[in-house]
XYZ file of C-alpha atoms in Angstrom:
446
model
C 115.054 100.480 96.454
C 117.844 99.958 98.981
C 116.227 102.213 101.595
C 114.218 99.185 102.738
C 117.463 97.741 104.136
C 117.259 100.318 106.915
C 114.783 97.982 108.584
C 116.984 95.906 110.910
C 114.850 92.766 110.815
C 114.532 92.724 107.051
C 118.217 93.540 106.599
C 119.205 90.444 108.579
C 116.731 88.215 106.779
C 117.827 89.499 103.376
C 121.490 88.938 104.279
C 120.608 85.399 105.366
C 118.895 84.813 102.023
C 121.874 86.105 100.019
C 124.420 84.033 101.967
C 122.310 80.893 101.617
C 121.934 81.527 97.871
C 125.704 81.802 97.426
C 126.142 78.567 99.360
C 123.581 76.866 97.130
C 125.374 78.137 94.024
C 128.680 76.691 95.207
C 126.950 73.376 95.926
C 125.532 73.288 92.393
C 128.990 73.567 90.844
C 130.492 71.043 93.261
C 127.636 68.587 92.726
C 128.281 68.540 88.985
C 131.960 67.741 89.547
C 131.059 65.095 92.127
C 128.656 63.462 89.671
C 131.432 63.340 87.058
C 133.806 61.676 89.524
C 131.211 59.021 90.355
C 129.567 58.419 86.971
C 132.056 59.704 84.397
C 130.351 60.120 81.031
C 127.020 59.370 82.712
C 127.234 62.514 84.843
C 124.592 64.229 82.708
C 122.110 61.480 83.455
C 122.902 61.696 87.179
C 122.401 65.470 87.218
C 119.212 65.191 85.181
C 117.781 62.725 87.671
C 118.928 64.902 90.570
C 117.127 67.874 88.993
C 113.951 65.819 88.677
C 114.278 64.764 92.336
C 114.687 68.421 93.278
C 111.436 69.343 91.541
C 109.567 66.394 93.072
C 110.734 67.480 96.531
C 109.619 71.056 95.855
C 106.209 69.989 94.575
C 105.508 67.463 97.328
C 107.146 68.916 100.444
C 106.143 72.591 100.243
C 102.364 71.987 100.655
C 103.017 69.577 103.545
C 105.107 72.220 105.296
C 102.419 74.811 104.608
C 99.892 72.591 106.404
C 101.876 72.669 109.654
C 103.522 76.084 109.313
C 100.956 77.744 111.586
C 101.748 75.261 114.373
C 105.518 75.779 114.372
C 107.501 78.892 115.285
C 108.625 80.332 111.970
C 112.122 81.075 113.200
C 112.515 77.475 114.422
C 111.314 76.138 111.075
C 113.732 78.298 109.086
C 116.712 77.557 111.329
C 115.930 73.836 111.265
C 115.852 73.919 107.465
C 119.213 75.733 107.343
C 120.816 73.243 109.750
C 119.448 70.323 107.727
C 120.896 71.782 104.537
C 124.241 72.336 106.246
C 124.331 68.704 107.472
C 123.524 67.393 103.984
C 126.178 69.585 102.348
C 128.714 68.356 104.897
C 127.887 64.749 103.940
C 128.134 65.143 100.161
C 131.963 64.981 99.854
C 131.933 61.516 101.422
C 129.479 59.786 99.065
C 130.713 57.336 96.457
C 127.466 55.882 95.104
C 124.903 57.452 92.794
C 121.946 56.476 95.007
C 123.550 58.313 97.909
C 123.642 61.477 95.821
C 119.935 61.096 95.088
C 119.005 60.625 98.746
C 121.049 63.622 99.892
C 119.719 65.824 97.089
C 116.160 64.950 98.121
C 116.898 65.882 101.748
C 118.646 69.095 100.705
C 115.817 70.238 98.449
C 113.139 69.193 100.948
C 114.764 71.514 103.473
C 114.796 74.277 100.860
C 111.103 73.624 100.206
C 110.515 74.255 103.911
C 112.714 77.359 104.161
C 111.785 79.361 101.062
C 107.962 79.606 101.379
C 108.290 80.310 105.114
C 110.784 83.095 104.382
C 108.475 84.523 101.708
C 105.499 84.495 104.079
C 107.465 86.281 106.828
C 108.469 89.311 104.739
C 104.937 90.808 104.377
C 104.684 90.828 108.181
C 108.129 92.419 108.546
C 107.341 95.074 105.899
C 103.584 95.703 106.039
C 103.688 98.886 103.933
C 103.146 97.953 100.290
C 105.854 100.235 98.889
C 108.465 98.715 101.205
C 107.298 95.219 100.353
C 107.544 95.955 96.626
C 111.134 97.103 97.083
C 111.877 93.911 99.029
C 110.495 91.793 96.175
C 112.736 93.581 93.683
C 115.752 93.078 95.954
C 114.932 89.385 96.237
C 114.689 89.063 92.449
C 117.992 90.922 92.152
C 119.599 88.571 94.671
C 118.585 85.504 92.666
C 119.925 86.994 89.439
C 123.211 88.101 90.988
C 123.672 84.671 92.535
C 123.372 83.036 89.117
C 126.215 85.273 87.907
C 128.372 85.519 91.035
C 128.364 81.931 92.344
C 129.863 80.299 89.217
C 132.565 82.993 89.056
C 133.358 82.541 92.762
C 133.456 78.767 92.314
C 135.842 79.096 89.356
C 138.143 81.347 91.378
C 138.125 78.960 94.365
C 138.724 75.909 92.167
C 141.963 77.465 90.983
C 143.419 77.002 94.477
C 141.364 74.190 96.098
C 139.607 70.970 95.077
C 135.881 70.925 94.512
C 135.190 69.048 97.779
C 136.091 72.213 99.672
C 133.266 74.018 97.904
C 130.825 71.971 99.959
C 132.389 73.476 103.087
C 131.599 76.906 101.661
C 128.007 75.731 101.294
C 127.978 74.536 104.910
C 129.336 77.897 106.068
C 126.643 79.715 104.083
C 123.784 77.750 105.625
C 125.217 78.056 109.137
C 125.611 81.816 108.701
C 122.037 82.018 107.444
C 120.811 80.084 110.498
C 122.775 82.375 112.840
C 121.244 85.493 111.279
C 117.723 84.086 111.554
C 118.305 83.109 115.204
C 119.459 86.651 115.984
C 116.321 88.168 114.430
C 113.083 88.805 116.309
C 110.267 87.997 113.906
C 106.789 89.536 114.163
C 104.030 87.241 115.312
C 102.140 85.620 112.429
C 98.553 86.625 111.830
C 96.048 84.123 113.209
C 93.344 83.225 110.678
C 90.017 84.900 111.399
C 88.335 81.554 110.759
C 90.670 78.661 111.593
C 90.727 75.937 108.995
C 89.316 72.579 109.951
C 89.763 69.151 108.421
C 92.417 66.502 108.199
C 96.048 66.720 107.167
C 95.190 66.449 103.466
C 92.721 69.343 103.651
C 95.278 71.550 105.381
C 98.042 70.587 102.949
C 95.860 71.590 99.994
C 94.412 74.752 101.593
C 96.815 77.043 99.747
C 96.240 75.281 96.434
C 92.478 75.672 96.839
C 92.995 79.430 97.205
C 94.560 79.425 93.732
C 91.397 77.929 92.264
C 89.001 80.251 94.136
C 90.581 83.681 93.685
C 90.517 84.930 90.040
C 93.918 86.629 90.023
C 95.572 83.567 91.562
C 94.002 81.380 88.876
C 95.657 83.702 86.375
C 98.935 83.292 88.256
C 98.769 79.543 87.573
C 98.816 80.266 83.844
C 101.547 82.882 84.252
C 103.690 80.318 86.083
C 103.423 78.022 83.068
C 104.428 80.794 80.653
C 107.500 81.651 82.723
C 108.436 77.977 83.104
C 108.329 77.445 79.332
C 110.668 80.372 78.689
C 113.103 79.692 81.519
C 113.276 75.994 80.583
C 114.278 76.958 77.055
C 117.097 79.100 78.407
C 118.299 76.716 81.114
C 118.179 73.506 79.097
C 119.148 74.619 75.598
C 121.611 77.487 76.085
C 124.565 75.132 75.751
C 123.083 73.600 72.580
C 122.571 76.986 70.927
C 126.009 78.298 71.859
C 128.172 75.216 71.307
C 126.404 73.308 68.517
C 124.350 76.002 66.804
C 126.937 78.787 66.839
C 130.150 76.811 67.378
C 131.308 79.016 70.238
C 133.310 78.209 73.371
C 132.088 77.002 76.764
C 132.782 80.439 78.232
C 130.187 81.890 75.862
C 127.525 79.723 77.504
C 128.090 81.705 80.700
C 127.829 84.925 78.678
C 124.470 83.842 77.274
C 123.144 82.968 80.735
C 124.542 86.276 81.953
C 122.460 88.099 79.313
C 119.348 86.413 80.702
C 120.290 87.478 84.221
C 121.083 91.027 83.085
C 117.659 91.428 81.485
C 116.011 90.206 84.666
C 118.063 92.501 86.903
C 117.341 95.621 84.841
C 113.609 95.044 85.138
C 113.862 94.221 88.854
C 115.597 97.564 89.431
C 112.989 99.516 87.469
C 109.800 97.847 88.694
C 109.389 99.510 92.129
C 108.818 102.894 90.464
C 106.750 101.405 87.651
C 104.446 99.602 90.090
C 103.737 102.916 91.824
C 101.895 103.985 88.657
C 100.936 100.771 86.860
C 98.874 97.866 88.185
C 100.305 94.430 88.884
C 97.908 93.044 86.296
C 99.204 95.286 83.505
C 102.859 94.536 84.282
C 102.486 90.772 84.722
C 100.249 90.180 81.712
C 102.489 92.379 79.547
C 105.444 90.268 80.636
C 103.662 87.049 79.669
C 102.719 88.379 76.233
C 106.258 89.737 75.746
C 107.530 86.192 76.261
C 105.554 85.131 73.185
C 107.160 87.874 71.080
C 110.618 86.829 72.279
C 109.867 83.240 71.283
C 109.097 84.591 67.808
C 112.523 86.231 67.705
C 114.161 83.022 68.897
C 112.406 81.147 66.103
C 114.038 83.487 63.560
C 117.481 82.966 65.135
C 116.963 79.199 65.158
C 115.789 79.034 61.537
C 118.793 81.007 60.241
C 121.506 78.618 59.173
C 124.336 81.131 59.221
C 125.198 84.744 59.823
C 127.348 86.636 62.296
C 124.255 88.472 63.538
C 122.926 85.328 65.249
C 125.179 85.586 68.323
C 124.226 89.166 69.324
C 120.618 88.319 68.415
C 120.706 85.316 70.751
C 122.103 87.473 73.556
C 119.327 90.025 72.978
C 116.734 87.231 72.941
C 118.009 85.775 76.186
C 117.970 89.244 77.765
C 114.386 89.632 76.546
C 113.426 86.358 78.194
C 115.015 87.513 81.451
C 113.246 90.881 81.366
C 109.833 89.372 80.582
C 110.174 86.671 83.253
C 111.105 89.322 85.814
C 108.013 91.326 84.866
C 105.914 88.319 85.856
C 107.896 87.016 88.828
C 108.792 90.195 90.713
C 105.204 91.342 91.509
C 104.069 87.787 92.347
C 104.596 88.274 96.080
C 102.493 91.460 96.008
C 99.725 89.594 94.231
C 99.683 86.780 96.784
C 99.886 89.249 99.680
C 96.872 91.155 98.372
C 94.854 88.097 97.408
C 95.283 85.683 100.305
C 93.844 86.342 103.786
C 96.690 87.366 106.153
C 96.355 84.215 108.254
C 96.713 81.984 105.185
C 99.725 83.574 103.538
C 102.067 80.744 104.555
C 99.827 78.209 102.799
C 99.455 80.489 99.773
C 103.214 81.014 99.378
C 103.796 77.269 99.833
C 101.214 76.566 97.133
C 102.867 79.065 94.762
C 106.252 77.429 95.409
C 104.837 73.980 94.703
C 102.647 74.867 91.712
C 105.322 76.946 89.962
C 107.820 74.116 90.259
C 105.193 71.704 88.931
C 105.287 73.775 85.746
C 109.079 73.501 85.581
C 108.807 69.762 86.173
C 106.792 69.682 82.944
C 108.747 72.152 80.807
C 112.316 71.138 81.688
C 112.076 67.609 80.220
C 109.903 68.885 77.355
C 112.535 71.438 76.335
C 115.307 68.842 76.544
C 113.454 65.986 74.876
C 112.085 68.013 71.963
C 115.409 69.761 71.402
C 117.300 66.465 71.294
C 114.849 64.392 69.241
C 112.909 66.790 67.030
C 115.318 69.713 66.841
C 115.514 73.133 68.431
C 112.939 74.651 66.094
C 110.327 72.140 67.272
C 111.157 72.974 70.885
C 110.801 76.696 70.151
C 107.417 76.210 68.481
C 106.041 73.902 71.186
C 107.164 76.025 74.133
C 106.194 79.217 72.325
C 102.663 77.908 71.780
C 102.455 76.927 75.461
C 103.537 80.444 76.416
C 101.001 82.073 74.087
C 98.108 79.927 75.296
C 99.101 80.451 78.943
C 99.354 84.215 78.459
C 95.958 84.488 76.746
C 94.420 82.281 79.433
C 95.851 84.557 82.128
C 94.293 87.602 80.414
C 90.918 85.870 80.380
C 91.126 84.620 83.980
C 92.231 87.978 85.406
C 89.563 90.533 84.382
C 90.447 94.230 84.644
C 87.744 94.882 87.224
C 89.704 92.815 89.743
C 92.217 95.679 89.867
C 89.688 98.499 90.300
C 90.177 99.960 93.808
C 87.014 99.891 95.895
C 86.713 102.207 98.889
C 85.119 100.521 101.896
C 85.143 100.427 105.679
C 86.028 97.738 108.217
C 84.152 97.926 111.505
C 84.926 94.472 112.884
C 88.754 94.348 112.880
C 91.012 95.181 115.806
C 93.108 98.331 115.416
C 96.451 96.553 114.881
C 95.137 94.105 112.288
C 97.694 93.803 109.407
C 95.019 94.484 106.799
C 94.578 98.010 108.184
C 98.178 99.159 107.626
C 97.251 101.763 105.001
C 93.741 102.508 106.330
C 92.429 105.799 107.742
C 90.539 105.731 111.013
C 86.965 107.006 110.758
C 84.042 107.011 113.111
C 83.166 103.424 113.920
C 86.013 101.773 112.004
C 88.697 102.095 109.340
C 88.435 103.175 105.689
C 90.714 102.307 102.778
C 90.575 101.127 99.166
C 92.153 98.280 97.218
C 91.363 95.781 94.506
C 88.935 92.915 95.007
C 89.906 90.332 97.611
C 87.994 87.056 97.730
C 88.671 86.311 101.364
C 86.848 86.179 104.673
C 87.435 89.870 105.343
C 85.635 90.968 102.163
C 83.056 88.247 101.579
C 80.234 90.732 101.023
C 82.075 93.558 99.284
């Protein structure tokens, strides 16, 4: 997997991503402590509202950025987002009102909504070979999981010698380092759409979303996003309730439970590059969605049991199962979008995936919290488990097996350095290769 880091451009971009993730993790810890200083016992409400603002920014800003992404240099867009995030992080230690926190969080997450889809759309151009790109996706998944484990530990170590306000400076340093790495990297030119999109700003902002409703496998991805959101919301929102109230364990055990989720995800991310050499994306992703339903069944048994020392290891195993199943769905997602969307529309497609997936979390996060608090954890397990089951079955129906059957065909109307021809063999009069069905302008009649 790590051989892909030999590519100098990707190595710098991946390092920028990791540093920015660590900075974001430090900011998350510091923001919670800042909210407590400002609001005291109401800090939970402040953080809950901030989380909702984050999701609204992700859902609303990403498509707008996707609409103009083809007009702006990608490096300029990414560096501008990093500098904006650094400026916001530098301002956070000086706020003393709740509304100021909300405004700065919206700006911070809007910049992230600009950076992340642009970064995701760049990588397929940096690593055009599918095997390399698959390894990059697994590394990215691994980076996210390691950040969730490493950042809190680093923050705890730093807080033993400094106050939390200094953590924001670590965030600033992370974003500035990320910007410097992106500036020092020469990015490949983006692919120009074969047929430029026309229409107003609204049409361009929704171009990526429309792809998700036209292409069968992307319609299935919409359902898979909902299944993953239901499971991850259960873990994120209710871990502390299970560990502290349900099992009567310490606060440190909450981190252990979240670590089990991350460990399950990392193990799968490490294994998937070899698995995807032999098994289709469809088989892996749909299996992951259906596995989520089985894990919800196990969680229901743990929740229904009133006592027993077995419940703690069972909860850890359940959380690890959630992490593994979510990784089975999330890790190949970039491959699916890369194969499904026309090369010139990848930026819009990745922006749409960013927005639509977070729309699912915007639904499941409050649902997991509200049901758990008012109707009990068992009701939350049943409701989110049913959502996961329905979403998984819908994905199976929307993504027929024939969409993954490779079809050999020739292209006679593409220039020799077209990105779609990376794995093609030159023949008389054109290029020949095979892949699954693509509902785009390059394959309209195939």
